[in-house]
Coordinates of N, CA and C in Angstrom, one line a residue:
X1 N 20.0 -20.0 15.0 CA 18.9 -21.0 15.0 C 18.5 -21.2 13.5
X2 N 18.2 -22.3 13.0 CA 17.8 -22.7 11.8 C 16.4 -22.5 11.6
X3 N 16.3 -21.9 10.3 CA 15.2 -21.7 9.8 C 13.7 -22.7 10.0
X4 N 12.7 -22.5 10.3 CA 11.9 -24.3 10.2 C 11.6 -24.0 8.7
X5 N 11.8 -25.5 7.8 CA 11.0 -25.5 6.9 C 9.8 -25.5 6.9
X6 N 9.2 -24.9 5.5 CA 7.6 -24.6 5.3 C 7.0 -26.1 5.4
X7 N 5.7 -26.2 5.8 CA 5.3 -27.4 6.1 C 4.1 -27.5 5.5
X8 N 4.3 -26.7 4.3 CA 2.9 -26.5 3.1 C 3.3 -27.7 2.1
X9 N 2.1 -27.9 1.4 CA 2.5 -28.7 0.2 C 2.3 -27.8 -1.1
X10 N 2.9 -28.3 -2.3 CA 3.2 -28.2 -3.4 C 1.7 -27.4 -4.1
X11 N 0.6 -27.7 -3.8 CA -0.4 -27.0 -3.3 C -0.6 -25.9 -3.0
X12 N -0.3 -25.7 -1.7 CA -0.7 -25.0 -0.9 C 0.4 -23.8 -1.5
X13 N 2.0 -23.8 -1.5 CA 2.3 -22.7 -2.6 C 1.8 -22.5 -3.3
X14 N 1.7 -22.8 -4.5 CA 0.9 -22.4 -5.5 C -0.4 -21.8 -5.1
X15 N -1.2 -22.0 -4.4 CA -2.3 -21.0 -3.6 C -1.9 -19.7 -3.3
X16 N -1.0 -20.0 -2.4 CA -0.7 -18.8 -1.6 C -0.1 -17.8 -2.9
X17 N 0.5 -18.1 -4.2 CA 1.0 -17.0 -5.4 C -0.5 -16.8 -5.7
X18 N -1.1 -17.2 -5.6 CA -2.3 -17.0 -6.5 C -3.3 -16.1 -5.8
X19 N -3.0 -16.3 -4.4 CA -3.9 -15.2 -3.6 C -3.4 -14.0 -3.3
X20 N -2.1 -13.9 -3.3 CA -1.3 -12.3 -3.4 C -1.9 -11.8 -4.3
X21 N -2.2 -12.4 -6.1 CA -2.5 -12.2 -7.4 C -4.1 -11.7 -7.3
X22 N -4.9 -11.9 -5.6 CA -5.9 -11.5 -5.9 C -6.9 -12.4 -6.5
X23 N -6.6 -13.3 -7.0 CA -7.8 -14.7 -7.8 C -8.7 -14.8 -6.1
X24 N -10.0 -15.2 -6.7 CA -10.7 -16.0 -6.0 C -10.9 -17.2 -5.6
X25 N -11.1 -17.8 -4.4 CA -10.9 -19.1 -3.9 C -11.5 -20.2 -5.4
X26 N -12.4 -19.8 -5.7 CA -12.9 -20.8 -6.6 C -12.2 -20.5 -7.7
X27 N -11.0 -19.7 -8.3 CA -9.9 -19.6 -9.6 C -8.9 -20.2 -9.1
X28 N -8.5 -20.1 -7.3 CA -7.4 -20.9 -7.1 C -7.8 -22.2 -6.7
X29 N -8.9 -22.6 -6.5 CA -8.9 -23.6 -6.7 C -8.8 -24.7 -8.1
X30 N -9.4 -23.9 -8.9 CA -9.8 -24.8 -10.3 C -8.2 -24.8 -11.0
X31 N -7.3 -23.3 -10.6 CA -5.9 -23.7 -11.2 C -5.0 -24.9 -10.3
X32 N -5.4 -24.9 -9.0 CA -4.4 -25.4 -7.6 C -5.1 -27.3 -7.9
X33 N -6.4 -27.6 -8.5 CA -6.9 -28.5 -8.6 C -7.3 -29.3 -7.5
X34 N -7.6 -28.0 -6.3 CA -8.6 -28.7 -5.0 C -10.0 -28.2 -5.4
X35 N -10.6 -28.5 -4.0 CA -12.1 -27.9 -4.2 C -11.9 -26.3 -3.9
X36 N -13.4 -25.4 -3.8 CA -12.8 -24.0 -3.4 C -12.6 -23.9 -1.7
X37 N -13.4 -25.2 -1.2 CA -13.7 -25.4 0.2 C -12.0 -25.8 1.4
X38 N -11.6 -26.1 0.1 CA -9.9 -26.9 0.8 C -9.1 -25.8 1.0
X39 N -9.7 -24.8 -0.4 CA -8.8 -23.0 -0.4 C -9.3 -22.0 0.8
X40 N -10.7 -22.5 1.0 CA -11.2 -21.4 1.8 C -10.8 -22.3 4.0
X41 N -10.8 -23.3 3.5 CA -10.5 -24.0 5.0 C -8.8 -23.5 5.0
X42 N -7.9 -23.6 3.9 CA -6.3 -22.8 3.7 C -6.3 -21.6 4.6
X43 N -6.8 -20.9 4.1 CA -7.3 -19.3 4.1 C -7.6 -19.0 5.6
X44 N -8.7 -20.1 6.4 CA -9.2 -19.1 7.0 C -9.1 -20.2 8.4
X45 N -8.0 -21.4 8.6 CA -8.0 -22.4 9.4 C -6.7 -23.0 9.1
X46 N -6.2 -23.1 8.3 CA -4.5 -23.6 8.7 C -3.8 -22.7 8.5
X47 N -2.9 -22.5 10.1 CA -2.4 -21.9 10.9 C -0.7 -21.2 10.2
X48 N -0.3 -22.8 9.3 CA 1.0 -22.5 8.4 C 0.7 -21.7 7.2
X49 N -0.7 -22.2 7.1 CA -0.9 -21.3 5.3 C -1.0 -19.4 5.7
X50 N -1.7 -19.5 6.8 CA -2.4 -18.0 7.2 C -1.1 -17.7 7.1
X51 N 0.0 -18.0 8.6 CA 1.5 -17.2 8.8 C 1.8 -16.8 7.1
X52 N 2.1 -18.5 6.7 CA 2.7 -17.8 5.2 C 2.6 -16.7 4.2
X53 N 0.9 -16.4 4.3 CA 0.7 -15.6 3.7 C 0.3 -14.2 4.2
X54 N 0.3 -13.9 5.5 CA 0.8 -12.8 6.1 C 2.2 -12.5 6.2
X55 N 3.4 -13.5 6.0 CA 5.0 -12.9 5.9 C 4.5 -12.1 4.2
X56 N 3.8 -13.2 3.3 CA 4.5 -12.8 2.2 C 3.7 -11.7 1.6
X57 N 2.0 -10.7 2.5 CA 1.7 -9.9 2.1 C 2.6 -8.7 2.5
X58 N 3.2 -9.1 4.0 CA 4.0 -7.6 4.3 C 5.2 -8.0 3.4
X59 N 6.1 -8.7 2.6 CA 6.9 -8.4 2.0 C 6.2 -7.6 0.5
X60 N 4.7 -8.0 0.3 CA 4.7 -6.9 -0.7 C 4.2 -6.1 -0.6
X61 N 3.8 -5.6 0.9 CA 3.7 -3.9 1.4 C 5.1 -3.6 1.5
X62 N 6.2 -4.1 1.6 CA 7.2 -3.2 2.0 C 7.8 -3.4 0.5
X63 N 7.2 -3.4 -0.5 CA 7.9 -3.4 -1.9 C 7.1 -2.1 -2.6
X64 N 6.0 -2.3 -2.2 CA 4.7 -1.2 -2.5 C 5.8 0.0 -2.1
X65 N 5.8 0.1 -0.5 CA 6.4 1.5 0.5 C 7.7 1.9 -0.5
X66 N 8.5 1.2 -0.5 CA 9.6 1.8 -1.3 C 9.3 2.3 -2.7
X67 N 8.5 1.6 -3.7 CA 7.7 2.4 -4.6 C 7.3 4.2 -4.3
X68 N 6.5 3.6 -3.5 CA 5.6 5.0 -3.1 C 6.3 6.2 -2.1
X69 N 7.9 5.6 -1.7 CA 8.7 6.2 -1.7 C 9.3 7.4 -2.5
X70 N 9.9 6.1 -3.7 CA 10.6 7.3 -4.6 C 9.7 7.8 -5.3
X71 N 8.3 7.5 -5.5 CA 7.2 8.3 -6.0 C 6.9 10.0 -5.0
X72 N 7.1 9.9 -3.8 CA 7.3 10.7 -3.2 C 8.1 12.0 -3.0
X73 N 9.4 11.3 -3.4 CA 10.3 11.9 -3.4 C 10.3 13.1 -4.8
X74 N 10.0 12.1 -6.2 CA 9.7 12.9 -7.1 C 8.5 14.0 -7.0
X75 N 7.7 13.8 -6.3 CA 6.8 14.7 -5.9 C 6.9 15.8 -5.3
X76 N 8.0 15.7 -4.5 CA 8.4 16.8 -3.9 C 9.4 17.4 -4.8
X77 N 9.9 17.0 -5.4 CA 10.7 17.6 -6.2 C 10.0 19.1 -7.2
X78 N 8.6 18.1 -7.6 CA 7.6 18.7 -8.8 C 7.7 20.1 -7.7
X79 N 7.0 19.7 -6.6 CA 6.6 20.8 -5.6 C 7.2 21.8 -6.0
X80 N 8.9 21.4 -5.2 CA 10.0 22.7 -5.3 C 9.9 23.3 -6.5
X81 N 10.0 22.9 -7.6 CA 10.0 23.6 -8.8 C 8.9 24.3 -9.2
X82 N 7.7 24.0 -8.7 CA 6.7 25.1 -8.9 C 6.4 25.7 -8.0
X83 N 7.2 26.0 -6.9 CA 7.5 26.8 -5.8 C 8.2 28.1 -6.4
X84 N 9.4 27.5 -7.1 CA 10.7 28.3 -7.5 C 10.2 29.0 -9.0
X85 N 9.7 27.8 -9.6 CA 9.4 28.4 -11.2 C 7.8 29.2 -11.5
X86 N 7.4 28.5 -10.6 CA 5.8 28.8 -11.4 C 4.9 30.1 -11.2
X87 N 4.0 30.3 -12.0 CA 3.6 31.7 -11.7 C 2.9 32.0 -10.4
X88 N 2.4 33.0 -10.3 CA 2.5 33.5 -8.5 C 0.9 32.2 -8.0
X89 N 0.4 32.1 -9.5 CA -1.3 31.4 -8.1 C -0.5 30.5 -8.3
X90 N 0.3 29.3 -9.2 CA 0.7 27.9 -8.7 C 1.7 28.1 -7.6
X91 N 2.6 29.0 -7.4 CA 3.4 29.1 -6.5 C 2.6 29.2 -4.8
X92 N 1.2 30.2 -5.2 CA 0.4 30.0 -4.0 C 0.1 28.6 -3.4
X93 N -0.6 27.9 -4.5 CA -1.7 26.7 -4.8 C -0.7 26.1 -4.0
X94 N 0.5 26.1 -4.7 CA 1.5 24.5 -4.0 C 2.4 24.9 -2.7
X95 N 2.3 26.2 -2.4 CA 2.6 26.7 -1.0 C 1.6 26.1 0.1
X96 N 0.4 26.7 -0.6 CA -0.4 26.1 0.6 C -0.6 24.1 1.1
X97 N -0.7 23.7 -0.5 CA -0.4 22.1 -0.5 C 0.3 22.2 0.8
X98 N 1.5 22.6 0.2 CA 2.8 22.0 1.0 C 2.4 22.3 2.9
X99 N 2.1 23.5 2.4 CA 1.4 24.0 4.0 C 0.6 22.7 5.1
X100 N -0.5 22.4 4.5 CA -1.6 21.1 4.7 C -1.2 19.9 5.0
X101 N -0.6 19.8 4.2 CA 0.2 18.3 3.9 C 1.6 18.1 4.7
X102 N 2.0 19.0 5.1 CA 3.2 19.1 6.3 C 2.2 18.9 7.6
X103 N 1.6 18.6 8.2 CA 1.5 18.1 9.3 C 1.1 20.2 10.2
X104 N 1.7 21.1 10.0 CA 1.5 22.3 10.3 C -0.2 22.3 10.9
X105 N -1.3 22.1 10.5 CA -2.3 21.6 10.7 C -2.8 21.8 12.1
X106 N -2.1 20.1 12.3 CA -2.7 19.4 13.3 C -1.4 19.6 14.6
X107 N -0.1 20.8 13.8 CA 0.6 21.0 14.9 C 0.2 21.8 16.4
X108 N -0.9 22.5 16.4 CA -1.7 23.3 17.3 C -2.3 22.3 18.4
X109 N -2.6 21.2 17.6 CA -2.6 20.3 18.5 C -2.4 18.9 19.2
X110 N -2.9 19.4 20.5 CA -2.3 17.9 21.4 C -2.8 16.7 21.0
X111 N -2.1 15.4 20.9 CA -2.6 14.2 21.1 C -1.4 13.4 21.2
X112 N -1.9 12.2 21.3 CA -0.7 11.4 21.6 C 0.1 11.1 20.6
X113 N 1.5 10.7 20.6 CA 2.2 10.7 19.3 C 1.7 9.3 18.5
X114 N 1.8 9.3 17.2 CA 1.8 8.1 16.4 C 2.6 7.0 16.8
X115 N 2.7 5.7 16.7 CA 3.5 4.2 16.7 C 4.0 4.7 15.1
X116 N 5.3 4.0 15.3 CA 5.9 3.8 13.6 C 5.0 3.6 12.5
X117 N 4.3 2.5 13.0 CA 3.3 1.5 12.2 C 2.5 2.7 11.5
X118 N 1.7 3.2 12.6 CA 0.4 4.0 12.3 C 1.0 5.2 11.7
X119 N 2.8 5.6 12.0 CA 2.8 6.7 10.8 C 2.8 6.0 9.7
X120 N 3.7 5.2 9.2 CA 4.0 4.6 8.1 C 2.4 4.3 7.1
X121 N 1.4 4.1 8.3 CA 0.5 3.4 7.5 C -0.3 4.7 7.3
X122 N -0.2 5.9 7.9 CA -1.0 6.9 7.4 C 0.3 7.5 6.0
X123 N 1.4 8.2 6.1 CA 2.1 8.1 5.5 C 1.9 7.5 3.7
X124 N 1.7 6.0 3.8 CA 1.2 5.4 3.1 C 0.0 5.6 1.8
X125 N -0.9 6.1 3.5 CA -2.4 6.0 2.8 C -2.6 7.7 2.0
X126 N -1.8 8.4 2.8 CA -2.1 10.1 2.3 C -1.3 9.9 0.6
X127 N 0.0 9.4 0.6 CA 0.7 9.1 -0.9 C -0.2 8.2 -2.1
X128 N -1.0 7.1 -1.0 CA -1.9 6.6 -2.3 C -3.2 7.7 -2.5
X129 N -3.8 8.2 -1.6 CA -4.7 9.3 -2.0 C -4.2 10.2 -3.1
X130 N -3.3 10.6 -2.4 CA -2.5 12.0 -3.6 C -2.8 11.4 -5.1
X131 N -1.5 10.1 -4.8 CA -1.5 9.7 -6.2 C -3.1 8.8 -7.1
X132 N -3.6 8.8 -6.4 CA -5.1 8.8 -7.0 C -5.9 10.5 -7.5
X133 N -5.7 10.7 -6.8 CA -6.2 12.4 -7.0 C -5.8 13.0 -8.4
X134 N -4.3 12.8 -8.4 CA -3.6 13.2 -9.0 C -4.0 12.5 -10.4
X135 N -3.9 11.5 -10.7 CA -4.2 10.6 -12.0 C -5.8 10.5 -12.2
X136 N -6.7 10.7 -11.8 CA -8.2 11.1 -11.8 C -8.2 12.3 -12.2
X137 N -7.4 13.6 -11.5 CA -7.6 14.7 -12.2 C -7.0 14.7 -14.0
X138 N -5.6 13.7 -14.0 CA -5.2 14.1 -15.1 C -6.0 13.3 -15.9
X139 N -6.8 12.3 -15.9 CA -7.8 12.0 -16.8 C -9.1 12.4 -17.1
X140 N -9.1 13.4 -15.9 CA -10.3 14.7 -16.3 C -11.7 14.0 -15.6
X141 N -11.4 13.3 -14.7 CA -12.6 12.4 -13.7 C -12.7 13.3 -12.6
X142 N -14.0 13.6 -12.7 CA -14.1 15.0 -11.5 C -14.6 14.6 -10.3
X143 N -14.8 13.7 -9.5 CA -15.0 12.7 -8.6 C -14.2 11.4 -8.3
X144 N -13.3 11.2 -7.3 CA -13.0 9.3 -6.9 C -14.1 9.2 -5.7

């Protein structure tokens, strides 16, 4: 079956880059050259603009996920080696991490299993934590 073409105008793209970008209806308006009222009726009342820009926020959650992927991946890596190399408290410190953060936990108990979605999206959320923690501590911010 053939694709339907988008039935936006020349406009309304250019909105839709600009609101992924985060700008405000009244920035995308003044760059898109409508009112902010025509961005925010876009936004919150045609049906083609909304879909559009819900396809093209999950394509940049799933650009984010693969990110925060191989960010992951290197992480664990760090782990192993201060598992293997480090002195006995980091060896503890990142034993127990590892302990917490493996799900061991919440293995004791029952509930119902997760949807893909709700792992992914906890998954997600626990790697941006980390990596917030992580870069606050290393700039010596004793609170996020």
């Amino acid at each position: 079956m053939a694709e339907k073409k988008s039935e936006l105008s020349d406009k309304q793209e250019m909105a839709l880059e600009l609101v992924i970008t985060g700008m405000t209806d009244r920035e995308i308006a003044k760059r898109v050259g409508v009112s902010r009222q025509w961005v925010n009726t876009w936004r919150n009342q045609d049906a083609e603009f909304m879909y559009a820009l819900q396809l093209r926020r999950q394509i940049l959650r799933e650009k984010h996920m693969d990110s925060v992927s191989q960010l992951i991946k290197i992480s664990i890596d760090v782990m192993r080696a201060a598992l293997k190399e480090g002195d006995p408290q980091t060896k503890l410190k990142t034993a127990m991490y590892v302990l917490k953060i493996s799900g061991l936990k919440g293995f004791m108990k029952p509930g119902k299993p997760l949807s893909r979605q709700e792992m992914e999206k906890d998954q997600f959320k626990n790697a941006f934590d980390q990596a917030v923690r992580e870069v606050t501590e290393e700039l010596g911010i004793e609170k996020y």
